[in-house]
């Protein structure tokens, strides 16, 4: 009764409609302003980096305070230097390979693991979950990890960057959370239709969790893209280094004169600051390009009602 | 059991993965109880004194153990208190935006600082909080007049935590946006018809809809309570403010510069892990009791 | 795998036989000059001519003939240097590596380890290359431990017959010898030696000497002069923060003794006075130094933001005239300032010596490095032909080897002018705009490190600006070598205890220094709280441990 009344009011009552709308407007007003501030505040670092990367290095050194526009003569010397480095190209190639193969493996492993952990009544689930989570907190450390890779004959192989990283437990847990949120009724319906676990996983779970899957692609993808530490300990051949390690090494070289024992002259190439910024641009730009394609997966609303067998 | 046979088969690769890459090397954890020497390997190194607990004892006996532990916890808990809700709030606010373009733009731009390297971010932080910095200037309008913010011990934690939100809130909100998009829209329709206003919709539909995500991520966050990494600390601190900024990881880092001692670092790491795991177990149980949501 | 190892064994045997024969031939009195390839070499002064007393006994004058006659390949591991990988995928492709192989006659296979983590993993895995270039004394427990753990093969039974030039080099300075050996008398490896004092005093105080001239004052020598100069900078030159520097460099100020001499203290860290170990920060004189800095701080002469300042701002202040004094290094400091401000109006900087108590005194200390840096090319126990490795590594200590390592390749990176090597334009004025370091990197090792004696002539041409040369003079004007503690090795049992005590103490001292300078803590507590706390933290035990190590080092050879 009460519902019908207020419903009727909402539709027909002009004053209450206006109240509703003005409440909406005030909030939206502040919301838009607040979010705009957020944008301005968070865009500054990126803006700073881009502007600094093309500024004149000597003027940049002398500049203090906020940077609002490139100082001095605009120069792309830093970018030229970075791209002239032959390792950068091989770095990109390696990273793309790792990304494509790696994320595919990641998705497969994560989906099967998360699915299992989301099944309502399966024996040993709790123990397997503990078995997995325990590894998040206790590990053997770098040395046994390294020896392990060596024993598996993966040293100096690009696979050492893919297989050991096949699963991230945190991501696994997040994916499982998404699967758990899929309404039981749909799972039951599929079971009644005679679906086995594989079918349930592929026909019910996966299609209904596209948003989280997109996030998985993003998380794993960015993880692979940014990683350099494993490469630094497992790879020997310079031609196999992924992009981030190459860039990191370029940066380090331009900041201090060589490794231990150097003359201590503290050599600073004129471009060293610019290179630091240019590298950030070079390594982040591809992510910004790919992101919009993934974004649409998790900004759309899902009408679960429409997805009925 | 028979019905689930396929499930066990399905999850087998995952189990194998953990056995090969996580459990097989796990024996290495004993390095914390040894006097590790690279040339001897873990198994060949001698056991540490005091039944292997030498490094732990040395760590606990350090003059600054109490202080670094306190600082670590203060920073962690402050982050939990402020940095954990921030992305949720951002996601909720974004969710209310009707203009698709604005929504997408805000979302995309807000995650950009996440990708700027820590070194650059910290130099920006120092720039903004210097005595001529823009944040300092802004605060001076509210009566602040004590120069560079990072020279004051009391301001370190706020600067650390707030700058962390600045850098990561956009990226961290993505998972919540994804969770929000999974809420059945028809529920909103029904609620509107029932006369629920925005606020009520938020309380009764939105929040419950993402509650599982929030709770699980919270439990995971609590499991990182001891993990205050040294990199950002070192980039922002200076000896004058050690009393609030020197955490366990930064102290151990400086010690490692004097003498690289793998066993000592491993002992500290193990100590941290035990506490982290304990927190997860406790909160998981608590959460199960209160909300029914849990990791296991 | 098995096949090739058998073949290698046979080859090794053959080569060893061949080498033994050639050695015998050498011993028969034929005076051979090494290297038939290179043409315009300066007249070869046989190393035997130096007539030094051989501390390491050798009954016959051995001389190694290069190129060695061998088919073997040696594996060498070096740390990653992106100056090289910027243009070469493999270190072996560089002109330097090619020349090295040609001149020594040994084929080399280069491995690269990314950083110390990778190096330690290499150790842990037990698969070592024949030769490793690394900071051997930094191994946990010291170089002796590295030997005991099977990482390093000591040179004792190799050095006499296979590395005569190294022997001669070590004998030129007893510090070289002591620094290359462990307590047990084991030779660690082939060291990187910074030959001249100038090479080791590459940072210090930097001031605007053009301002000094304009103001009609003298370059300050005493702390009082320095203080007056800062005041004038502020009042007359508009420097808002006359002395601008970062926390790191203020520590250097104290640690390297740039101003502590003025108060009768060599430096703030550990030093030795007549064989007695002391920690500068625990001495009463240290209080006077802190009071001085506090005075500078409260009068606005030392940058009030110094504790939060970063390098970029510090440099910008100097270049914008906001400050007139800073602390810096040869290239990153002086070189950078001069180059950046080249056409930007009147600007000049100069390096000055450490401050002293009375005009005319010689400073007790300045930035100073020990000639043996701890970097060594070590031979691994697993190396199958250690004699070959020792002979190969020896080359760098010959005159030719020194030229290659310091100047690179004749005709390309240097030419001989009046019998002295001079860098070519490609290095000093690179047509593509490369810095000297990047231009030189593929050709020589002097810009970085290796297993050779670094030649000061290289530095004179590398840091060619007159201001840099003058700064080197000023910065090396000190008695630091009298007070420095040589690279002693603390014995394994005490090493952990020492590091534990020192990391607590260092934290406390760093904190207190900042508080005293900034006035957050009144200097009256120096005696009442600071010193007692240091005692509580077991500083005396640390002195004891370090003293024992020093005594042991001094008792060697």
Tab-separated table of N, CA and C in Angstrom, chain A residues 96-175:
chain	number	residue	atom	x	y	z
A	96	UNK	N	55.889	-7.672	-25.433
A	96	UNK	CA	54.614	-7.986	-26.078
A	96	UNK	C	54.378	-9.492	-26.081
A	97	UNK	N	55.436	-10.227	-26.366
A	97	UNK	CA	55.298	-11.682	-26.344
A	97	UNK	C	54.886	-12.160	-24.961
A	98	UNK	N	55.620	-11.659	-23.952
A	98	UNK	CA	55.314	-12.059	-22.578
A	98	UNK	C	53.869	-11.710	-22.243
A	99	UNK	N	53.462	-10.545	-22.688
A	99	UNK	CA	52.122	-10.072	-22.389
A	99	UNK	C	51.065	-10.996	-22.982
A	100	UNK	N	51.168	-11.239	-24.271
A	100	UNK	CA	50.133	-12.017	-24.941
A	100	UNK	C	50.070	-13.438	-24.393
A	101	UNK	N	51.214	-14.076	-24.361
A	101	UNK	CA	51.225	-15.458	-23.869
A	101	UNK	C	50.915	-15.494	-22.385
A	102	UNK	N	51.542	-14.594	-21.661
A	102	UNK	CA	51.378	-14.580	-20.216
A	102	UNK	C	49.945	-14.359	-19.778
A	103	UNK	N	49.306	-13.337	-20.330
A	103	UNK	CA	47.948	-13.038	-19.898
A	103	UNK	C	46.999	-14.179	-20.265
A	104	UNK	N	47.240	-14.801	-21.405
A	104	UNK	CA	46.390	-15.932	-21.771
A	104	UNK	C	46.487	-17.037	-20.730
A	105	UNK	N	47.716	-17.379	-20.395
A	105	UNK	CA	47.903	-18.415	-19.373
A	105	UNK	C	47.300	-17.975	-18.044
A	106	UNK	N	47.536	-16.708	-17.712
A	106	UNK	CA	46.986	-16.180	-16.460
A	106	UNK	C	45.480	-16.366	-16.404
A	107	UNK	N	44.808	-16.007	-17.478
A	107	UNK	CA	43.352	-16.089	-17.478
A	107	UNK	C	42.882	-17.525	-17.306
A	108	UNK	N	43.500	-18.405	-18.057
A	108	UNK	CA	43.075	-19.801	-17.966
A	108	UNK	C	43.253	-20.313	-16.542
A	109	UNK	N	44.444	-20.120	-16.000
A	109	UNK	CA	44.718	-20.618	-14.650
A	109	UNK	C	43.807	-19.961	-13.625
A	110	UNK	N	43.628	-18.665	-13.754
A	110	UNK	CA	42.814	-17.957	-12.769
A	110	UNK	C	41.361	-18.410	-12.829
A	111	UNK	N	40.853	-18.598	-14.021
A	111	UNK	CA	39.455	-18.988	-14.144
A	111	UNK	C	39.231	-20.384	-13.560
A	112	UNK	N	40.092	-21.331	-13.904
A	112	UNK	CA	39.838	-22.669	-13.369
A	112	UNK	C	40.019	-22.696	-11.855
A	113	UNK	N	41.031	-21.973	-11.364
A	113	UNK	CA	41.233	-21.956	-9.925
A	113	UNK	C	40.074	-21.279	-9.207
A	114	UNK	N	39.673	-20.122	-9.712
A	114	UNK	CA	38.602	-19.371	-9.059
A	114	UNK	C	37.290	-20.132	-9.120
A	115	UNK	N	37.088	-20.788	-10.229
A	115	UNK	CA	35.840	-21.536	-10.344
A	115	UNK	C	35.757	-22.628	-9.287
A	116	UNK	N	36.830	-23.390	-9.203
A	116	UNK	CA	36.834	-24.474	-8.229
A	116	UNK	C	36.538	-23.939	-6.833
A	117	UNK	N	37.184	-22.834	-6.514
A	117	UNK	CA	37.036	-22.295	-5.167
A	117	UNK	C	35.666	-21.659	-4.944
A	118	UNK	N	34.883	-21.551	-6.004
A	118	UNK	CA	33.579	-20.929	-5.843
A	118	UNK	C	32.450	-21.953	-5.823
A	119	UNK	N	32.799	-23.200	-6.113
A	119	UNK	CA	31.756	-24.237	-6.123
A	119	UNK	C	31.212	-24.409	-4.723
A	120	UNK	N	29.892	-24.522	-4.654
A	120	UNK	CA	29.252	-24.506	-3.343
A	120	UNK	C	29.645	-25.682	-2.460
A	121	UNK	N	29.431	-26.877	-2.979
A	121	UNK	CA	29.691	-28.020	-2.112
A	121	UNK	C	30.721	-28.941	-2.704
A	122	UNK	N	31.981	-28.588	-2.491
A	122	UNK	CA	32.998	-29.500	-2.986
A	122	UNK	C	33.959	-29.772	-1.839
A	123	UNK	N	34.291	-31.028	-1.686
A	123	UNK	CA	35.116	-31.417	-0.561
A	123	UNK	C	36.514	-30.834	-0.673
A	124	UNK	N	37.121	-30.574	0.434
A	124	UNK	CA	38.495	-30.104	0.525
A	124	UNK	C	38.663	-28.668	0.049
A	125	UNK	N	37.552	-28.009	-0.321
A	125	UNK	CA	37.696	-26.650	-0.832
A	125	UNK	C	38.405	-25.764	0.177
A	126	UNK	N	37.976	-25.900	1.441
A	126	UNK	CA	38.548	-25.036	2.466
A	126	UNK	C	40.051	-25.269	2.594
A	127	UNK	N	40.438	-26.543	2.522
A	127	UNK	CA	41.857	-26.853	2.703
A	127	UNK	C	42.676	-26.383	1.519
A	128	UNK	N	42.075	-26.530	0.334
A	128	UNK	CA	42.805	-26.058	-0.844
A	128	UNK	C	42.947	-24.551	-0.807
A	129	UNK	N	41.916	-23.882	-0.348
A	129	UNK	CA	41.989	-22.420	-0.251
A	129	UNK	C	43.113	-22.016	0.703
A	130	UNK	N	43.160	-22.683	1.854
A	130	UNK	CA	44.223	-22.399	2.818
A	130	UNK	C	45.588	-22.712	2.229
A	131	UNK	N	45.643	-23.839	1.549
A	131	UNK	CA	46.868	-24.278	0.874
A	131	UNK	C	47.387	-23.173	-0.033
A	132	UNK	N	46.457	-22.528	-0.726
A	132	UNK	CA	46.851	-21.474	-1.652
A	132	UNK	C	47.192	-20.178	-0.935
A	133	UNK	N	46.360	-19.805	0.006
A	133	UNK	CA	46.572	-18.518	0.674
A	133	UNK	C	47.850	-18.519	1.507
A	134	UNK	N	48.166	-19.660	2.060
A	134	UNK	CA	49.403	-19.769	2.860
A	134	UNK	C	50.602	-19.289	2.062
A	135	UNK	N	50.588	-19.559	0.764
A	135	UNK	CA	51.756	-19.192	-0.050
A	135	UNK	C	51.894	-17.691	-0.238
A	136	UNK	N	50.832	-16.964	0.060
A	136	UNK	CA	50.922	-15.512	-0.050
A	136	UNK	C	51.791	-14.951	1.064
A	137	UNK	N	51.859	-15.683	2.155
A	137	UNK	CA	52.553	-15.139	3.307
A	137	UNK	C	53.889	-15.791	3.578
A	138	UNK	N	54.064	-16.995	3.106
A	138	UNK	CA	55.310	-17.683	3.384
A	138	UNK	C	55.927	-18.182	2.093
A	139	UNK	N	57.164	-17.799	1.897
A	139	UNK	CA	57.812	-18.263	0.676
A	139	UNK	C	59.261	-18.595	0.984
A	140	UNK	N	59.889	-19.290	0.075
A	140	UNK	CA	61.271	-19.684	0.293
A	140	UNK	C	62.255	-18.564	0.048
A	141	UNK	N	61.811	-17.518	-0.630
A	141	UNK	CA	62.747	-16.431	-0.896
A	141	UNK	C	63.367	-16.526	-2.287
A	142	UNK	N	64.230	-15.595	-2.558
A	142	UNK	CA	64.769	-15.462	-3.905
A	142	UNK	C	65.682	-16.605	-4.308
A	143	UNK	N	66.501	-17.070	-3.372
A	143	UNK	CA	67.506	-18.058	-3.756
A	143	UNK	C	66.911	-19.401	-4.131
A	144	UNK	N	66.055	-20.013	-3.282
A	144	UNK	CA	65.464	-21.278	-3.711
A	144	UNK	C	64.625	-21.093	-4.959
A	145	UNK	N	64.005	-19.936	-5.075
A	145	UNK	CA	63.227	-19.655	-6.274
A	145	UNK	C	64.115	-19.712	-7.500
A	146	UNK	N	65.265	-19.099	-7.383
A	146	UNK	CA	66.218	-19.092	-8.485
A	146	UNK	C	66.705	-20.501	-8.791
A	147	UNK	N	67.062	-21.227	-7.764
A	147	UNK	CA	67.552	-22.593	-7.966
A	147	UNK	C	66.463	-23.461	-8.597
A	148	UNK	N	65.238	-23.205	-8.196
A	148	UNK	CA	64.107	-23.930	-8.752
A	148	UNK	C	64.020	-23.696	-10.260
A	149	UNK	N	64.107	-22.428	-10.629
A	149	UNK	CA	64.037	-22.093	-12.056
A	149	UNK	C	65.193	-22.754	-12.799
A	150	UNK	N	66.336	-22.752	-12.147
A	150	UNK	CA	67.493	-23.373	-12.786
A	150	UNK	C	67.250	-24.858	-12.996
A	151	UNK	N	66.735	-25.524	-11.959
A	151	UNK	CA	66.500	-26.960	-12.069
A	151	UNK	C	65.449	-27.281	-13.119
A	152	UNK	N	64.571	-26.336	-13.361
A	152	UNK	CA	63.543	-26.552	-14.379
A	152	UNK	C	64.036	-26.127	-15.761
A	153	UNK	N	65.321	-25.821	-15.836
A	153	UNK	CA	65.950	-25.443	-17.106
A	153	UNK	C	65.308	-24.218	-17.736
A	154	UNK	N	64.882	-23.299	-16.904
A	154	UNK	CA	64.251	-22.105	-17.458
A	154	UNK	C	65.139	-20.868	-17.339
A	155	UNK	N	66.392	-21.078	-16.890
A	155	UNK	CA	67.266	-19.910	-16.779
A	155	UNK	C	67.554	-19.343	-18.164
A	156	UNK	N	67.626	-18.034	-18.230
A	156	UNK	CA	67.903	-17.346	-19.488
A	156	UNK	C	66.880	-17.693	-20.563
A	157	UNK	N	65.691	-18.067	-20.116
A	157	UNK	CA	64.637	-18.318	-21.084
A	157	UNK	C	63.493	-17.370	-20.788
A	158	UNK	N	62.837	-16.930	-21.824
A	158	UNK	CA	61.763	-15.971	-21.627
A	158	UNK	C	60.604	-16.621	-20.859
A	159	UNK	N	60.551	-17.943	-20.845
A	159	UNK	CA	59.497	-18.624	-20.107
A	159	UNK	C	59.628	-18.454	-18.596
A	160	UNK	N	60.834	-18.099	-18.152
A	160	UNK	CA	61.001	-17.879	-16.717
A	160	UNK	C	60.225	-16.659	-16.262
A	161	UNK	N	59.797	-15.863	-17.224
A	161	UNK	CA	59.009	-14.689	-16.868
A	161	UNK	C	57.513	-14.958	-16.994
A	162	UNK	N	57.184	-16.115	-17.532
A	162	UNK	CA	55.776	-16.389	-17.777
A	162	UNK	C	55.236	-17.487	-16.859
A	163	UNK	N	55.926	-18.612	-16.831
A	163	UNK	CA	55.385	-19.750	-16.082
A	163	UNK	C	55.342	-19.504	-14.562
A	164	UNK	N	56.446	-19.062	-13.969
A	164	UNK	CA	56.365	-18.838	-12.518
A	164	UNK	C	55.338	-17.793	-12.152
A	165	UNK	N	55.021	-16.924	-13.084
A	165	UNK	CA	54.035	-15.887	-12.821
A	165	UNK	C	52.658	-16.252	-13.325
A	166	UNK	N	52.414	-17.535	-13.513
A	166	UNK	CA	51.159	-17.961	-14.120
A	166	UNK	C	49.947	-17.601	-13.282
A	167	UNK	N	50.147	-17.472	-11.977
A	167	UNK	CA	48.998	-17.156	-11.125
A	167	UNK	C	49.360	-16.110	-10.092
A	168	UNK	N	48.443	-15.203	-9.870
A	168	UNK	CA	48.599	-14.294	-8.747
A	168	UNK	C	47.483	-14.637	-7.774
A	169	UNK	N	47.869	-14.969	-6.561
A	169	UNK	CA	46.858	-15.407	-5.602
A	169	UNK	C	45.830	-14.320	-5.319
A	170	UNK	N	46.285	-13.081	-5.243
A	170	UNK	CA	45.332	-11.994	-5.013
A	170	UNK	C	44.298	-11.951	-6.127
A	171	UNK	N	44.760	-12.025	-7.347
A	171	UNK	CA	43.831	-11.990	-8.476
A	171	UNK	C	42.901	-13.194	-8.447
A	172	UNK	N	43.454	-14.315	-8.051
A	172	UNK	CA	42.649	-15.518	-7.961
A	172	UNK	C	41.488	-15.300	-7.001
A	173	UNK	N	41.793	-14.707	-5.867
A	173	UNK	CA	40.769	-14.446	-4.867
A	173	UNK	C	39.721	-13.468	-5.391
A	174	UNK	N	40.179	-12.441	-6.089
A	174	UNK	CA	39.229	-11.473	-6.640
A	174	UNK	C	38.306	-12.139	-7.646
A	175	UNK	N	38.872	-12.970	-8.489
A	175	UNK	CA	38.053	-13.641	-9.500
A	175	UNK	C	37.047	-14.555	-8.830
